[in-house]
PDB file of C-alpha atoms and ligand atoms in Angstrom:
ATOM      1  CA  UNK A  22     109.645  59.777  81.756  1.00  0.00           C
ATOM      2  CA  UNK A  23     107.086  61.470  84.269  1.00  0.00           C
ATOM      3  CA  UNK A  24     103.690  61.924  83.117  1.00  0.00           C
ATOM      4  CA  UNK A  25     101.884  65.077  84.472  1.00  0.00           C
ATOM      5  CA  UNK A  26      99.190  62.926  85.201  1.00  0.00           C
ATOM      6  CA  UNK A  27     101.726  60.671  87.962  1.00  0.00           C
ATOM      7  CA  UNK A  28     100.653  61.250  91.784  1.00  0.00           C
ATOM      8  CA  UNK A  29     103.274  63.211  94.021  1.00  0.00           C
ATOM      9  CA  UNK A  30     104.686  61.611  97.439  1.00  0.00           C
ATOM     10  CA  UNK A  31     106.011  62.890  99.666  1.00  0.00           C
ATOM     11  CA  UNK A  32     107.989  61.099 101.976  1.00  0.00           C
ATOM     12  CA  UNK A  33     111.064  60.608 104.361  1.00  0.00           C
ATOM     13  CA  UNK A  34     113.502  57.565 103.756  1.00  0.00           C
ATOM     14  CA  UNK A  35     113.277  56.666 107.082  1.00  0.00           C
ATOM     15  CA  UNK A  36     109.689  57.061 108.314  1.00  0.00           C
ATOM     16  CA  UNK A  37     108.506  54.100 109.030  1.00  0.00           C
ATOM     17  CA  UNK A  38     104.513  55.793 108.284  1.00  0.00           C
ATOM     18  CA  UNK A  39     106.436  56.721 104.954  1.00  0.00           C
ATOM     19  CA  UNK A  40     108.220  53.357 104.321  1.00  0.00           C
ATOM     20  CA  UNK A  41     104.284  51.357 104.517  1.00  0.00           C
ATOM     21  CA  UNK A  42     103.145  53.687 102.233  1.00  0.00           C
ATOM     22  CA  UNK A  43     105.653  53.600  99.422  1.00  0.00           C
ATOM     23  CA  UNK A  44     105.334  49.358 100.059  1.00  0.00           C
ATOM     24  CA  UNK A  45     101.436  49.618  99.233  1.00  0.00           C
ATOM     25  CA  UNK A  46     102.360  51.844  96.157  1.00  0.00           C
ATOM     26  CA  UNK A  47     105.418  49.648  95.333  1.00  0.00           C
ATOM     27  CA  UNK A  48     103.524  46.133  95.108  1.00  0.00           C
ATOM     28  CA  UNK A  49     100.491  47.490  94.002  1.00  0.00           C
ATOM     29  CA  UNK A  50     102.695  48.876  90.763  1.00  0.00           C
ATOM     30  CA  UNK A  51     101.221  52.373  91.585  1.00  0.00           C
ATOM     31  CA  UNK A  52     103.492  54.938  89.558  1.00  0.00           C
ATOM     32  CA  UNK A  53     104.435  58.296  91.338  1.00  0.00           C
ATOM     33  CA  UNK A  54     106.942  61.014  91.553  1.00  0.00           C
ATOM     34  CA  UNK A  55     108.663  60.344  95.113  1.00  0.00           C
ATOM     35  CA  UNK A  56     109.658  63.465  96.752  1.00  0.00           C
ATOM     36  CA  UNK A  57     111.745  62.681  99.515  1.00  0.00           C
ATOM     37  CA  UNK A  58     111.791  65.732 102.012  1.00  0.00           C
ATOM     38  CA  UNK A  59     113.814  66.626 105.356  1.00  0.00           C
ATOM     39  CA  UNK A  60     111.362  66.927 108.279  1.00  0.00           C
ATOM     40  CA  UNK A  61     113.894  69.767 108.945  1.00  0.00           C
ATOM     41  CA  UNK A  62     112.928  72.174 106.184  1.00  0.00           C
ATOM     42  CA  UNK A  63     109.898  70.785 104.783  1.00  0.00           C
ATOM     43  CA  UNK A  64     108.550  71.984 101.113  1.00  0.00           C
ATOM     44  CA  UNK A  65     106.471  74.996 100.851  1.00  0.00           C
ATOM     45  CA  UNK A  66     104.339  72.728  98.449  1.00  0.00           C
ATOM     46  CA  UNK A  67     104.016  69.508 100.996  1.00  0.00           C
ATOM     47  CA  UNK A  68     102.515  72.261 103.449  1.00  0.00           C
ATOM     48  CA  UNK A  69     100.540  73.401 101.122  1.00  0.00           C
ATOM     49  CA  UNK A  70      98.875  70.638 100.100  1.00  0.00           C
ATOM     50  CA  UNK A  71      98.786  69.404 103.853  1.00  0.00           C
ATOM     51  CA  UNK A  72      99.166  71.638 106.322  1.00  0.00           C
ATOM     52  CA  UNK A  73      99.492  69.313 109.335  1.00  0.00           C
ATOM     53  CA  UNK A  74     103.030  69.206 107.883  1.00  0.00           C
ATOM     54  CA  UNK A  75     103.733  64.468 108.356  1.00  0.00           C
ATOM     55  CA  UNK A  76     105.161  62.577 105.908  1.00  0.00           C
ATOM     56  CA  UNK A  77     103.660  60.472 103.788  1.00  0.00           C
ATOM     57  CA  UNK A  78     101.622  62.744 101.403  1.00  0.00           C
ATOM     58  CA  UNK A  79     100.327  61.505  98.417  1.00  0.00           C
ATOM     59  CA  UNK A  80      98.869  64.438  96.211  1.00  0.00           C
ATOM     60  CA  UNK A  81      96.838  62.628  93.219  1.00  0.00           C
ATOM     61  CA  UNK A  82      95.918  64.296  90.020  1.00  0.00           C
ATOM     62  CA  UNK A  83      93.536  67.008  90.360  1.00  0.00           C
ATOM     63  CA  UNK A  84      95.415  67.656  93.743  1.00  0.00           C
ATOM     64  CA  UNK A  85      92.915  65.709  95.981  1.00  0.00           C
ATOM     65  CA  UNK A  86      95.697  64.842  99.116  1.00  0.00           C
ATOM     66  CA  UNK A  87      95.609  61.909 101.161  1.00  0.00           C
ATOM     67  CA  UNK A  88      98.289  62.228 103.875  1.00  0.00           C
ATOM     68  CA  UNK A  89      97.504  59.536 106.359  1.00  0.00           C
ATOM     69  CA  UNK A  90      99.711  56.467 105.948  1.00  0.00           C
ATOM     70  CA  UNK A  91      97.077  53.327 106.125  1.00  0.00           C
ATOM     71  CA  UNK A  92      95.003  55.474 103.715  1.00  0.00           C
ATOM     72  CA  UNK A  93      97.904  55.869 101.439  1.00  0.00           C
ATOM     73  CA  UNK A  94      98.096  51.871 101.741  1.00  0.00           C
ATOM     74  CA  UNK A  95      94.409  51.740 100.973  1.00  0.00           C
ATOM     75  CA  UNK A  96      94.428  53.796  98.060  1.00  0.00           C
ATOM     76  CA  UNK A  97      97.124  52.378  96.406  1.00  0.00           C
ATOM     77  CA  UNK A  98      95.753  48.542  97.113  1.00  0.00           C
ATOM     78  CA  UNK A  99      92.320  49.482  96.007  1.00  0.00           C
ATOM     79  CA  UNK A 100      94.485  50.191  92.306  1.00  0.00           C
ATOM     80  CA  UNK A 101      96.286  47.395  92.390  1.00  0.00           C
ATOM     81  CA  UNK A 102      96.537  44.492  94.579  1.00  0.00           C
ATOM     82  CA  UNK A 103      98.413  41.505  92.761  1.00  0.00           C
ATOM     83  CA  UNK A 104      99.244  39.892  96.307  1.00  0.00           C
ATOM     84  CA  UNK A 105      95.592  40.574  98.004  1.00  0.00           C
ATOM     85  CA  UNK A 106      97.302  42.554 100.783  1.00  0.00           C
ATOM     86  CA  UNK A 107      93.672  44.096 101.195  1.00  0.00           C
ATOM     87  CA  UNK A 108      92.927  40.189 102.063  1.00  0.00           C
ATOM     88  CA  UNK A 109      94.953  40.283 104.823  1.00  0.00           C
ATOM     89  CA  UNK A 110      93.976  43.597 107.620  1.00  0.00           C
ATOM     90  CA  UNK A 111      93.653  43.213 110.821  1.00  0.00           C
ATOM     91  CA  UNK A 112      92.888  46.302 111.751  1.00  0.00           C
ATOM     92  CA  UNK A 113      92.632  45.775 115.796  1.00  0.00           C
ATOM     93  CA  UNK A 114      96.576  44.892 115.361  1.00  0.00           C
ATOM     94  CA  UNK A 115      97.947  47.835 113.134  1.00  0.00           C
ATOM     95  CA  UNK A 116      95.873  49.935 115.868  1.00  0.00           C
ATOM     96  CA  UNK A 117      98.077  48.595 118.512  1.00  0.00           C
ATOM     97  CA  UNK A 118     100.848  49.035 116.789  1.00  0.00           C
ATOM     98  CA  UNK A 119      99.992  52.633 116.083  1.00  0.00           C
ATOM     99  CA  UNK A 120      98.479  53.017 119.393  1.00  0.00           C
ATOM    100  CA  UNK A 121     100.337  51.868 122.740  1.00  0.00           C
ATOM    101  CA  UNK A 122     103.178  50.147 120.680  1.00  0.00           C
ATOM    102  CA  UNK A 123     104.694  53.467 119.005  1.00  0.00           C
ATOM    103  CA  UNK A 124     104.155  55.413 122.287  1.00  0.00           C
ATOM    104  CA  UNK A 125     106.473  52.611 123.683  1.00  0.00           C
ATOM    105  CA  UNK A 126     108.541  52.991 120.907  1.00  0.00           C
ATOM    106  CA  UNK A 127     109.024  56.671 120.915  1.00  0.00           C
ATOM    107  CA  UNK A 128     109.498  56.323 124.529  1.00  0.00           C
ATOM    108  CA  UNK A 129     111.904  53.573 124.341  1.00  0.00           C
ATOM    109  CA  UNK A 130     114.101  55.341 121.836  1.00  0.00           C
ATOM    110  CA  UNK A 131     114.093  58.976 122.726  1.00  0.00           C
ATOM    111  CA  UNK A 132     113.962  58.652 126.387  1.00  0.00           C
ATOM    112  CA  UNK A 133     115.846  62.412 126.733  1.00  0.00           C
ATOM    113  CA  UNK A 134     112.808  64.094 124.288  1.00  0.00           C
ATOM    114  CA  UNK A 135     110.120  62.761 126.270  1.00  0.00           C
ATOM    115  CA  UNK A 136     111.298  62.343 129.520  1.00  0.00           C
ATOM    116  CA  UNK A 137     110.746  58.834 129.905  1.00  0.00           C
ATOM    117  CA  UNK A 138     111.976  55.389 131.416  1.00  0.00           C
ATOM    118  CA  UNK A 139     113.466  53.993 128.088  1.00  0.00           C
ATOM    119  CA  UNK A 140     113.995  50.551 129.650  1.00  0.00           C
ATOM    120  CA  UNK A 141     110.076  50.504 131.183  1.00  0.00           C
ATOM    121  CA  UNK A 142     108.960  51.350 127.771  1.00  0.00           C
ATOM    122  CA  UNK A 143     110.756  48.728 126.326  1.00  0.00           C
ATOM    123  CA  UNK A 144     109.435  46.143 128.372  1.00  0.00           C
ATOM    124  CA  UNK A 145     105.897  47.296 127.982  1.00  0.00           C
ATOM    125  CA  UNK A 146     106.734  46.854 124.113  1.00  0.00           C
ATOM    126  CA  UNK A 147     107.957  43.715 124.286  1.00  0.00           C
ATOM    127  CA  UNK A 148     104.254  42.235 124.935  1.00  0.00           C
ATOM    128  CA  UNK A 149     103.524  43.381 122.081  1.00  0.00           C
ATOM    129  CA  UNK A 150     105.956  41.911 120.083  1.00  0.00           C
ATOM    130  CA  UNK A 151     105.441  38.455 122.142  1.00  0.00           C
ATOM    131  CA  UNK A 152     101.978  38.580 120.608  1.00  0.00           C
ATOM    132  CA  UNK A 153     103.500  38.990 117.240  1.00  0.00           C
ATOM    133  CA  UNK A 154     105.796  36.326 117.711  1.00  0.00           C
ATOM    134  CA  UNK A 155     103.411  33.720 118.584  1.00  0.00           C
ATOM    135  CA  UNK A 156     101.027  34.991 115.882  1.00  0.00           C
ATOM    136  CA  UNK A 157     103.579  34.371 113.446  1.00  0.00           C
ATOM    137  CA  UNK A 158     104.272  30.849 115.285  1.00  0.00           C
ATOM    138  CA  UNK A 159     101.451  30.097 114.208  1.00  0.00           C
ATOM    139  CA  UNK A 160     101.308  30.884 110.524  1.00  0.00           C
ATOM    140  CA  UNK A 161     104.249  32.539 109.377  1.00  0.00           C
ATOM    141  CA  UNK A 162     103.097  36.091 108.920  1.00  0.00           C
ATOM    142  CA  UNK A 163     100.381  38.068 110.719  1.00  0.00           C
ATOM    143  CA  UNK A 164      97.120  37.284 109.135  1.00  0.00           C
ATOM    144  CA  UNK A 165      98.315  33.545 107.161  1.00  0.00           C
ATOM    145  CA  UNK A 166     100.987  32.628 105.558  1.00  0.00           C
ATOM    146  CA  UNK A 167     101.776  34.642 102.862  1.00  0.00           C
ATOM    147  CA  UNK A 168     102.637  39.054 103.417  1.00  0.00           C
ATOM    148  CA  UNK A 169      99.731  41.436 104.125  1.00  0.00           C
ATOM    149  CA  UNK A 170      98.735  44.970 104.430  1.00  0.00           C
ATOM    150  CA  UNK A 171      98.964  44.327 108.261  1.00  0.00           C
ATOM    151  CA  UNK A 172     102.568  42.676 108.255  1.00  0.00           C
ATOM    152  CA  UNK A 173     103.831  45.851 106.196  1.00  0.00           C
ATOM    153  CA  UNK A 174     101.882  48.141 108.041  1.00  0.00           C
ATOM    154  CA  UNK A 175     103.868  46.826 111.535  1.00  0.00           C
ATOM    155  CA  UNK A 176     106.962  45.718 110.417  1.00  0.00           C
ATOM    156  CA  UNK A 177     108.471  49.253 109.588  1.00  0.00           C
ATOM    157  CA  UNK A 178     107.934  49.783 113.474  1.00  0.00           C
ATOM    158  CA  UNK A 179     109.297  46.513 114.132  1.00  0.00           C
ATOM    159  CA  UNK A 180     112.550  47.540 112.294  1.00  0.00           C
ATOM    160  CA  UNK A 181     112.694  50.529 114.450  1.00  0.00           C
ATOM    161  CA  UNK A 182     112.221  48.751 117.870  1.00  0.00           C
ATOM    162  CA  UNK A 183     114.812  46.550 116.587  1.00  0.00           C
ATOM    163  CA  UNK A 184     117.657  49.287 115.606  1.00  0.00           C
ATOM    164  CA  UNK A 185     117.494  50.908 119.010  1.00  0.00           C
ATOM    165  CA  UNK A 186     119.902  47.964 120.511  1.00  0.00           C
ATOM    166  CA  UNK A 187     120.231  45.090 117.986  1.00  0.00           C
ATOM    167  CA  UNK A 188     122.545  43.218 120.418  1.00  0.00           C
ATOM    168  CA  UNK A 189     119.968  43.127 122.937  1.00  0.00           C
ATOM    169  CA  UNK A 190     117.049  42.562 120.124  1.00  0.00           C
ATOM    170  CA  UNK A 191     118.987  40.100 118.417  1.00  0.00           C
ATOM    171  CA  UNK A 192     119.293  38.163 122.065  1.00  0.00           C
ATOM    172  CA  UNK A 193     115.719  38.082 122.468  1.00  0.00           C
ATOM    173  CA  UNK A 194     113.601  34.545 122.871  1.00  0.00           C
ATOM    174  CA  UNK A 195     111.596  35.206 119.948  1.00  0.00           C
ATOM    175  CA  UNK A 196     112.514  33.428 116.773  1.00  0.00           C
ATOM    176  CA  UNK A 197     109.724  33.792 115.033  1.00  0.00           C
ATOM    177  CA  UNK A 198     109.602  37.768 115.256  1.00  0.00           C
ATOM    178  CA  UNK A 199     113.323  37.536 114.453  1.00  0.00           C
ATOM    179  CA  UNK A 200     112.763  35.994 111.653  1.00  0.00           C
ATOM    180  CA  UNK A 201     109.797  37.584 110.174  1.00  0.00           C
ATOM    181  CA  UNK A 202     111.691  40.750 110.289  1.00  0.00           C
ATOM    182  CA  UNK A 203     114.785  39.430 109.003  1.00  0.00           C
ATOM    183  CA  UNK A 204     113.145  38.078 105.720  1.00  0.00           C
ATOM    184  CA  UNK A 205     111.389  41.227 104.987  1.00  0.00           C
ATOM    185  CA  UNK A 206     114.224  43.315 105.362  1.00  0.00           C
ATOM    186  CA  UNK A 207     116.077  40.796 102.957  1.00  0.00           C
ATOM    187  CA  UNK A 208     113.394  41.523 100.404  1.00  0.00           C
ATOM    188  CA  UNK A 209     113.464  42.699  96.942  1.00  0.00           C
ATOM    189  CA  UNK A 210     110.140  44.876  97.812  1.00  0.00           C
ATOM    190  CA  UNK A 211     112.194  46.816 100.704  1.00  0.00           C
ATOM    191  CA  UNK A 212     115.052  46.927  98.924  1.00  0.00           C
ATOM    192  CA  UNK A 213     112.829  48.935  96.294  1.00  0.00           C
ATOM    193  CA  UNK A 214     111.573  51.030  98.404  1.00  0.00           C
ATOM    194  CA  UNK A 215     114.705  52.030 100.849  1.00  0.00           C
ATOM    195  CA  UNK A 216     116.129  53.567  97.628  1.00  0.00           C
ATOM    196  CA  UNK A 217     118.354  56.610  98.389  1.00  0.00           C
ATOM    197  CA  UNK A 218     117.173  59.792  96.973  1.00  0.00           C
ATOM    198  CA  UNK A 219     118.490  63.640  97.625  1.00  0.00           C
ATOM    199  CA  UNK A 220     115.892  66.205  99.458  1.00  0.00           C
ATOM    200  CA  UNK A 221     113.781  67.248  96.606  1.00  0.00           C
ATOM    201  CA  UNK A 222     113.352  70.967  95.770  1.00  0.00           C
ATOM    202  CA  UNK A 223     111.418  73.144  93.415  1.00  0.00           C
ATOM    203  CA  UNK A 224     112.991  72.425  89.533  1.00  0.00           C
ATOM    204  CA  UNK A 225     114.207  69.418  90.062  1.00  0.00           C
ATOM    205  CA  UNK A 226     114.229  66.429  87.790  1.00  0.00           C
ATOM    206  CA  UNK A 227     111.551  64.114  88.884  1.00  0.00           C
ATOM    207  CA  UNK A 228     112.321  60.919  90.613  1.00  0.00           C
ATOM    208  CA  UNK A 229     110.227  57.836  89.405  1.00  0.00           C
ATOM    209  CA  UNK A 230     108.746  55.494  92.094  1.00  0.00           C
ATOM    210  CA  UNK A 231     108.986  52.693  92.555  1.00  0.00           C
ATOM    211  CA  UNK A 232     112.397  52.262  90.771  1.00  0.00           C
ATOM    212  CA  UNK A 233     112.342  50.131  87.601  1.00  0.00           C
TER     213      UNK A 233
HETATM  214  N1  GSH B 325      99.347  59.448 111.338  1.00  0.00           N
HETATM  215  C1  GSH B 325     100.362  59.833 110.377  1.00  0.00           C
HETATM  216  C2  GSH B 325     101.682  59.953 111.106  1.00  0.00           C
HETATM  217  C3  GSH B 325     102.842  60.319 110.196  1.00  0.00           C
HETATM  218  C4  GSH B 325     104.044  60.846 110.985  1.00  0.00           C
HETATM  219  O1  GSH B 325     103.930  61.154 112.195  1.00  0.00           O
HETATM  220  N2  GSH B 325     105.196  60.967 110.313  1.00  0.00           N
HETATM  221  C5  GSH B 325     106.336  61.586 110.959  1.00  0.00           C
HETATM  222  C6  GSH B 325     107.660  61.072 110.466  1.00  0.00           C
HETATM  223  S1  GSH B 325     107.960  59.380 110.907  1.00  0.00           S
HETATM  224  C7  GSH B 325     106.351  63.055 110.636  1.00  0.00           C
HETATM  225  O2  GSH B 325     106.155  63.442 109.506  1.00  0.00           O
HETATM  226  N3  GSH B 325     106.580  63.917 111.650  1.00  0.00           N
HETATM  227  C8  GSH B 325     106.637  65.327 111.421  1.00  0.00           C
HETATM  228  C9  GSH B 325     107.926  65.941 111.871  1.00  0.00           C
HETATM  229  O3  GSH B 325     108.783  65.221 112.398  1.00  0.00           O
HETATM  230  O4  GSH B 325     108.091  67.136 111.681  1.00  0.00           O
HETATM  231  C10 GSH B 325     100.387  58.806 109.261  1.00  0.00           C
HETATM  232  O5  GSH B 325     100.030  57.639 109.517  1.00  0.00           O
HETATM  233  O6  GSH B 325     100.722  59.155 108.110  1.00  0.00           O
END
Protein backbone atom coordinates (compact mmCIF):
# COMPACT_ATOMS: atom_id res chain seq x y z
CA UNK A 1 0.00 0.00 0.00
CA UNK A 2 0.90 3.76 -0.86
CA UNK A 3 1.64 5.97 1.91
CA UNK A 4 0.56 9.66 1.43
CA UNK A 5 3.80 10.50 2.55
CA UNK A 6 5.54 8.40 -0.87
CA UNK A 7 7.18 10.95 -3.50
CA UNK A 8 5.36 11.17 -7.02
CA UNK A 9 7.39 10.51 -10.44
CA UNK A 10 6.70 11.21 -13.15
CA UNK A 11 8.16 9.62 -15.95
CA UNK A 12 8.12 8.08 -19.56
CA UNK A 13 9.12 4.30 -20.05
CA UNK A 14 11.31 5.16 -22.57
CA UNK A 15 13.17 8.37 -21.66
CA UNK A 16 16.34 7.65 -21.26
CA UNK A 17 16.55 11.18 -18.64
CA UNK A 18 13.54 9.15 -17.05
CA UNK A 19 15.09 5.61 -17.12
CA UNK A 20 18.55 7.20 -14.89
CA UNK A 21 16.30 8.55 -12.64
CA UNK A 22 14.04 5.69 -11.69
CA UNK A 23 17.78 3.56 -11.55
CA UNK A 24 19.03 6.11 -8.75
CA UNK A 25 15.58 5.67 -6.97
CA UNK A 26 15.54 1.89 -7.73
CA UNK A 27 19.07 0.97 -6.09
CA UNK A 28 18.95 3.49 -3.66
CA UNK A 29 15.50 1.58 -2.36
CA UNK A 30 13.78 5.05 -2.63
CA UNK A 31 9.88 4.27 -2.50
CA UNK A 32 7.56 6.34 -4.88
CA UNK A 33 4.36 6.34 -6.75
CA UNK A 34 5.58 6.09 -10.56
CA UNK A 35 3.36 7.92 -12.82
CA UNK A 36 4.16 7.04 -16.17
CA UNK A 37 2.79 9.82 -18.61
CA UNK A 38 2.55 10.23 -22.59
CA UNK A 39 4.66 13.22 -23.69
CA UNK A 40 1.55 13.45 -25.96
CA UNK A 41 -1.04 14.55 -23.42
CA UNK A 42 0.86 15.27 -20.43
CA UNK A 43 -0.99 15.55 -16.79
CA UNK A 44 -2.49 18.74 -15.78
CA UNK A 45 -0.73 17.93 -12.36
CA UNK A 46 3.00 17.15 -13.91
CA UNK A 47 2.56 20.80 -15.43
CA UNK A 48 1.61 21.99 -12.55
CA UNK A 49 4.11 21.07 -10.47
CA UNK A 50 6.68 21.80 -13.38
CA UNK A 51 5.79 23.83 -15.89
CA UNK A 52 8.71 23.33 -18.29
CA UNK A 53 6.56 20.25 -19.03
CA UNK A 54 10.14 17.05 -19.26
CA UNK A 55 9.94 13.97 -17.81
CA UNK A 56 11.40 12.93 -14.99
CA UNK A 57 9.57 14.83 -12.15
CA UNK A 58 9.89 13.84 -8.83
CA UNK A 59 7.35 15.81 -6.54
CA UNK A 60 8.46 14.98 -2.74
CA UNK A 61 6.24 15.43 0.22
CA UNK A 62 5.36 18.87 0.94
CA UNK A 63 5.40 19.25 -2.97
CA UNK A 64 9.01 20.64 -3.21
CA UNK A 65 9.71 19.36 -7.24
CA UNK A 66 12.90 18.41 -8.54
CA UNK A 67 12.54 17.77 -12.30
CA UNK A 68 16.05 17.61 -13.61
CA UNK A 69 17.26 14.04 -14.14
CA UNK A 70 21.01 14.02 -12.47
CA UNK A 71 19.28 15.86 -9.58
CA UNK A 72 16.68 13.22 -9.34
CA UNK A 73 19.85 10.76 -9.24
CA UNK A 74 21.34 12.95 -6.56
CA UNK A 75 18.50 13.09 -4.40
CA UNK A 76 17.68 9.73 -4.35
CA UNK A 77 21.61 8.60 -3.74
CA UNK A 78 22.00 11.14 -1.04
CA UNK A 79 18.90 8.67 0.74
CA UNK A 80 20.30 5.74 0.00
CA UNK A 81 23.36 4.62 -1.62
CA UNK A 82 24.08 0.80 -0.80
CA UNK A 83 26.44 0.58 -4.01
CA UNK A 84 28.30 4.18 -3.48
CA UNK A 85 27.12 5.26 -6.94
CA UNK A 86 27.75 8.88 -5.46
CA UNK A 87 31.52 7.33 -5.32
CA UNK A 88 31.66 7.03 -8.72
CA UNK A 89 30.68 10.79 -10.88
CA UNK A 90 32.47 11.99 -13.30
CA UNK A 91 30.79 14.77 -14.00
CA UNK A 92 33.01 16.15 -17.14
CA UNK A 93 31.70 12.71 -18.86
CA UNK A 94 27.83 12.71 -18.11
CA UNK A 95 28.28 16.47 -19.47
CA UNK A 96 29.42 15.12 -22.71
CA UNK A 97 27.07 12.81 -22.87
CA UNK A 98 24.36 15.34 -22.23
CA UNK A 99 26.13 17.88 -24.17
CA UNK A 100 27.57 17.15 -27.83
CA UNK A 101 26.75 13.35 -27.50
CA UNK A 102 22.75 13.69 -27.33
CA UNK A 103 22.84 16.49 -29.97
CA UNK A 104 24.55 13.70 -32.08
CA UNK A 105 22.14 11.44 -30.97
CA UNK A 106 19.04 13.36 -31.66
CA UNK A 107 20.60 14.19 -34.87
CA UNK A 108 21.56 10.76 -35.72
CA UNK A 109 18.12 9.37 -35.07
CA UNK A 110 15.65 11.93 -36.22
CA UNK A 111 17.49 13.21 -39.13
CA UNK A 112 13.82 14.33 -40.89
CA UNK A 113 12.89 16.54 -37.39
CA UNK A 114 16.00 18.35 -37.39
CA UNK A 115 17.13 18.50 -40.68
CA UNK A 116 20.30 16.89 -40.29
CA UNK A 117 23.06 14.50 -41.82
CA UNK A 118 22.07 11.35 -39.73
CA UNK A 119 25.18 9.47 -40.92
CA UNK A 120 27.66 12.75 -40.02
CA UNK A 121 26.09 12.75 -36.68
CA UNK A 122 26.71 9.35 -36.18
CA UNK A 123 30.20 9.46 -36.84
CA UNK A 124 30.77 12.48 -34.70
CA UNK A 125 29.12 10.16 -31.92
CA UNK A 126 31.08 7.46 -32.37
CA UNK A 127 34.22 9.37 -30.70
CA UNK A 128 32.47 9.50 -28.07
CA UNK A 129 31.67 6.16 -27.59
CA UNK A 130 35.47 5.18 -28.61
CA UNK A 131 36.33 7.08 -25.45
CA UNK A 132 33.90 5.00 -23.55
CA UNK A 133 35.13 1.95 -24.90
CA UNK A 134 38.63 2.35 -24.00
CA UNK A 135 37.61 3.76 -20.60
CA UNK A 136 35.90 0.68 -19.93
CA UNK A 137 39.11 -1.25 -21.42
CA UNK A 138 40.55 -0.16 -18.89
CA UNK A 139 38.46 -0.97 -15.86
CA UNK A 140 35.33 -2.44 -16.72
CA UNK A 141 32.89 0.36 -16.12
CA UNK A 142 33.35 4.14 -16.33
CA UNK A 143 34.81 5.32 -13.14
CA UNK A 144 36.36 1.46 -11.74
CA UNK A 145 35.18 -1.57 -11.78
CA UNK A 146 32.11 -1.90 -10.22
CA UNK A 147 28.49 0.40 -11.66
CA UNK A 148 28.26 4.15 -10.91
CA UNK A 149 26.08 7.12 -11.02
CA UNK A 150 28.08 8.01 -14.24
CA UNK A 151 27.70 4.50 -16.03
CA UNK A 152 23.77 4.78 -15.39
CA UNK A 153 23.65 8.24 -16.11
CA UNK A 154 25.22 7.37 -19.94
CA UNK A 155 24.19 4.12 -20.59
CA UNK A 156 20.38 4.92 -21.14
CA UNK A 157 21.83 7.09 -24.12
CA UNK A 158 24.04 4.39 -25.04
CA UNK A 159 20.97 2.06 -25.43
CA UNK A 160 19.46 4.61 -27.64
CA UNK A 161 22.50 5.14 -30.00
CA UNK A 162 22.49 1.51 -30.11
CA UNK A 163 18.62 0.84 -31.19
CA UNK A 164 18.85 3.23 -34.09
CA UNK A 165 20.67 0.32 -36.32
CA UNK A 166 21.71 -2.62 -34.09
CA UNK A 167 23.12 -4.45 -37.16
CA UNK A 168 25.43 -1.76 -37.81
CA UNK A 169 26.05 -1.14 -33.81
CA UNK A 170 26.37 -4.64 -33.19
CA UNK A 171 29.27 -4.65 -36.15
CA UNK A 172 31.15 -2.07 -34.50
CA UNK A 173 35.07 -2.60 -33.26
CA UNK A 174 34.26 -1.91 -29.82
CA UNK A 175 33.90 -4.84 -27.49
CA UNK A 176 34.18 -3.34 -24.56
CA UNK A 177 31.22 -0.74 -25.13
CA UNK A 178 29.35 -3.77 -26.49
CA UNK A 179 29.64 -5.38 -23.69
CA UNK A 180 29.15 -2.91 -21.02
CA UNK A 181 25.85 -2.25 -22.52
CA UNK A 182 24.92 -5.69 -23.01
CA UNK A 183 25.36 -6.62 -19.24
CA UNK A 184 23.40 -3.75 -18.03
CA UNK A 185 20.62 -4.31 -20.14
CA UNK A 186 20.73 -8.04 -18.89
CA UNK A 187 20.33 -6.70 -15.38
CA UNK A 188 17.94 -7.34 -12.69
CA UNK A 189 18.13 -3.37 -11.83
CA UNK A 190 16.87 -2.52 -15.57
CA UNK A 191 14.72 -5.11 -15.69
CA UNK A 192 13.08 -3.34 -12.52
CA UNK A 193 12.90 -0.38 -13.82
CA UNK A 194 11.69 -1.02 -17.68
CA UNK A 195 8.48 -2.29 -15.98
CA UNK A 196 5.39 -1.69 -18.18
CA UNK A 197 2.86 0.54 -16.73
CA UNK A 198 -0.49 2.22 -18.43
CA UNK A 199 -0.54 6.29 -18.81
CA UNK A 200 -1.57 7.32 -15.41
CA UNK A 201 -4.63 9.57 -14.91
CA UNK A 202 -6.43 11.35 -12.15
CA UNK A 203 -8.21 8.35 -9.72
CA UNK A 204 -6.19 5.87 -10.49
CA UNK A 205 -4.81 3.17 -8.28
CA UNK A 206 -1.31 4.03 -7.44
CA UNK A 207 1.56 2.19 -8.93
CA UNK A 208 4.44 1.31 -6.42
CA UNK A 209 8.08 1.92 -7.56
CA UNK A 210 10.35 0.22 -7.75
CA UNK A 211 8.37 -3.09 -8.10
CA UNK A 212 8.74 -5.56 -5.21
N1 LIG B 1 17.34 18.16 -18.73
C1 LIG B 1 16.17 17.32 -18.54
C2 LIG B 1 15.77 16.75 -19.88
C3 LIG B 1 14.57 15.83 -19.81
C4 LIG B 1 13.93 15.61 -21.19
O1 LIG B 1 14.25 16.34 -22.16
N2 LIG B 1 13.02 14.63 -21.28
C5 LIG B 1 12.28 14.46 -22.52
C6 LIG B 1 11.87 13.04 -22.78
S1 LIG B 1 13.24 11.97 -23.12
C7 LIG B 1 10.99 15.23 -22.43
O2 LIG B 1 10.31 15.17 -21.43
N3 LIG B 1 10.63 15.98 -23.49
C8 LIG B 1 9.41 16.72 -23.49
C9 LIG B 1 8.52 16.37 -24.65
O3 LIG B 1 8.91 15.53 -25.47
O4 LIG B 1 7.43 16.91 -24.72
C10 LIG B 1 16.50 16.26 -17.51
O5 LIG B 1 17.68 15.89 -17.40
O6 LIG B 1 15.59 15.80 -16.79
Amino acid sequence: MILPADPVLYSFRRCPYAMRARLALAVSGTRCELREVKLSAKPEAMLAASPKGTVPVLVLPGDAVIDESLDVMRHALALGDPEAWLARNDAALIAANDGPFKHDLDRYKYPERHGSDALAHRESALAFLRDLDARLAAAGQLCGPVRGLTDMAVMPFVRQFAAVDPAWFGALPLPHLKAWLAGHLASDLFAAIMLRVPPWSPGDAPVRFPPD
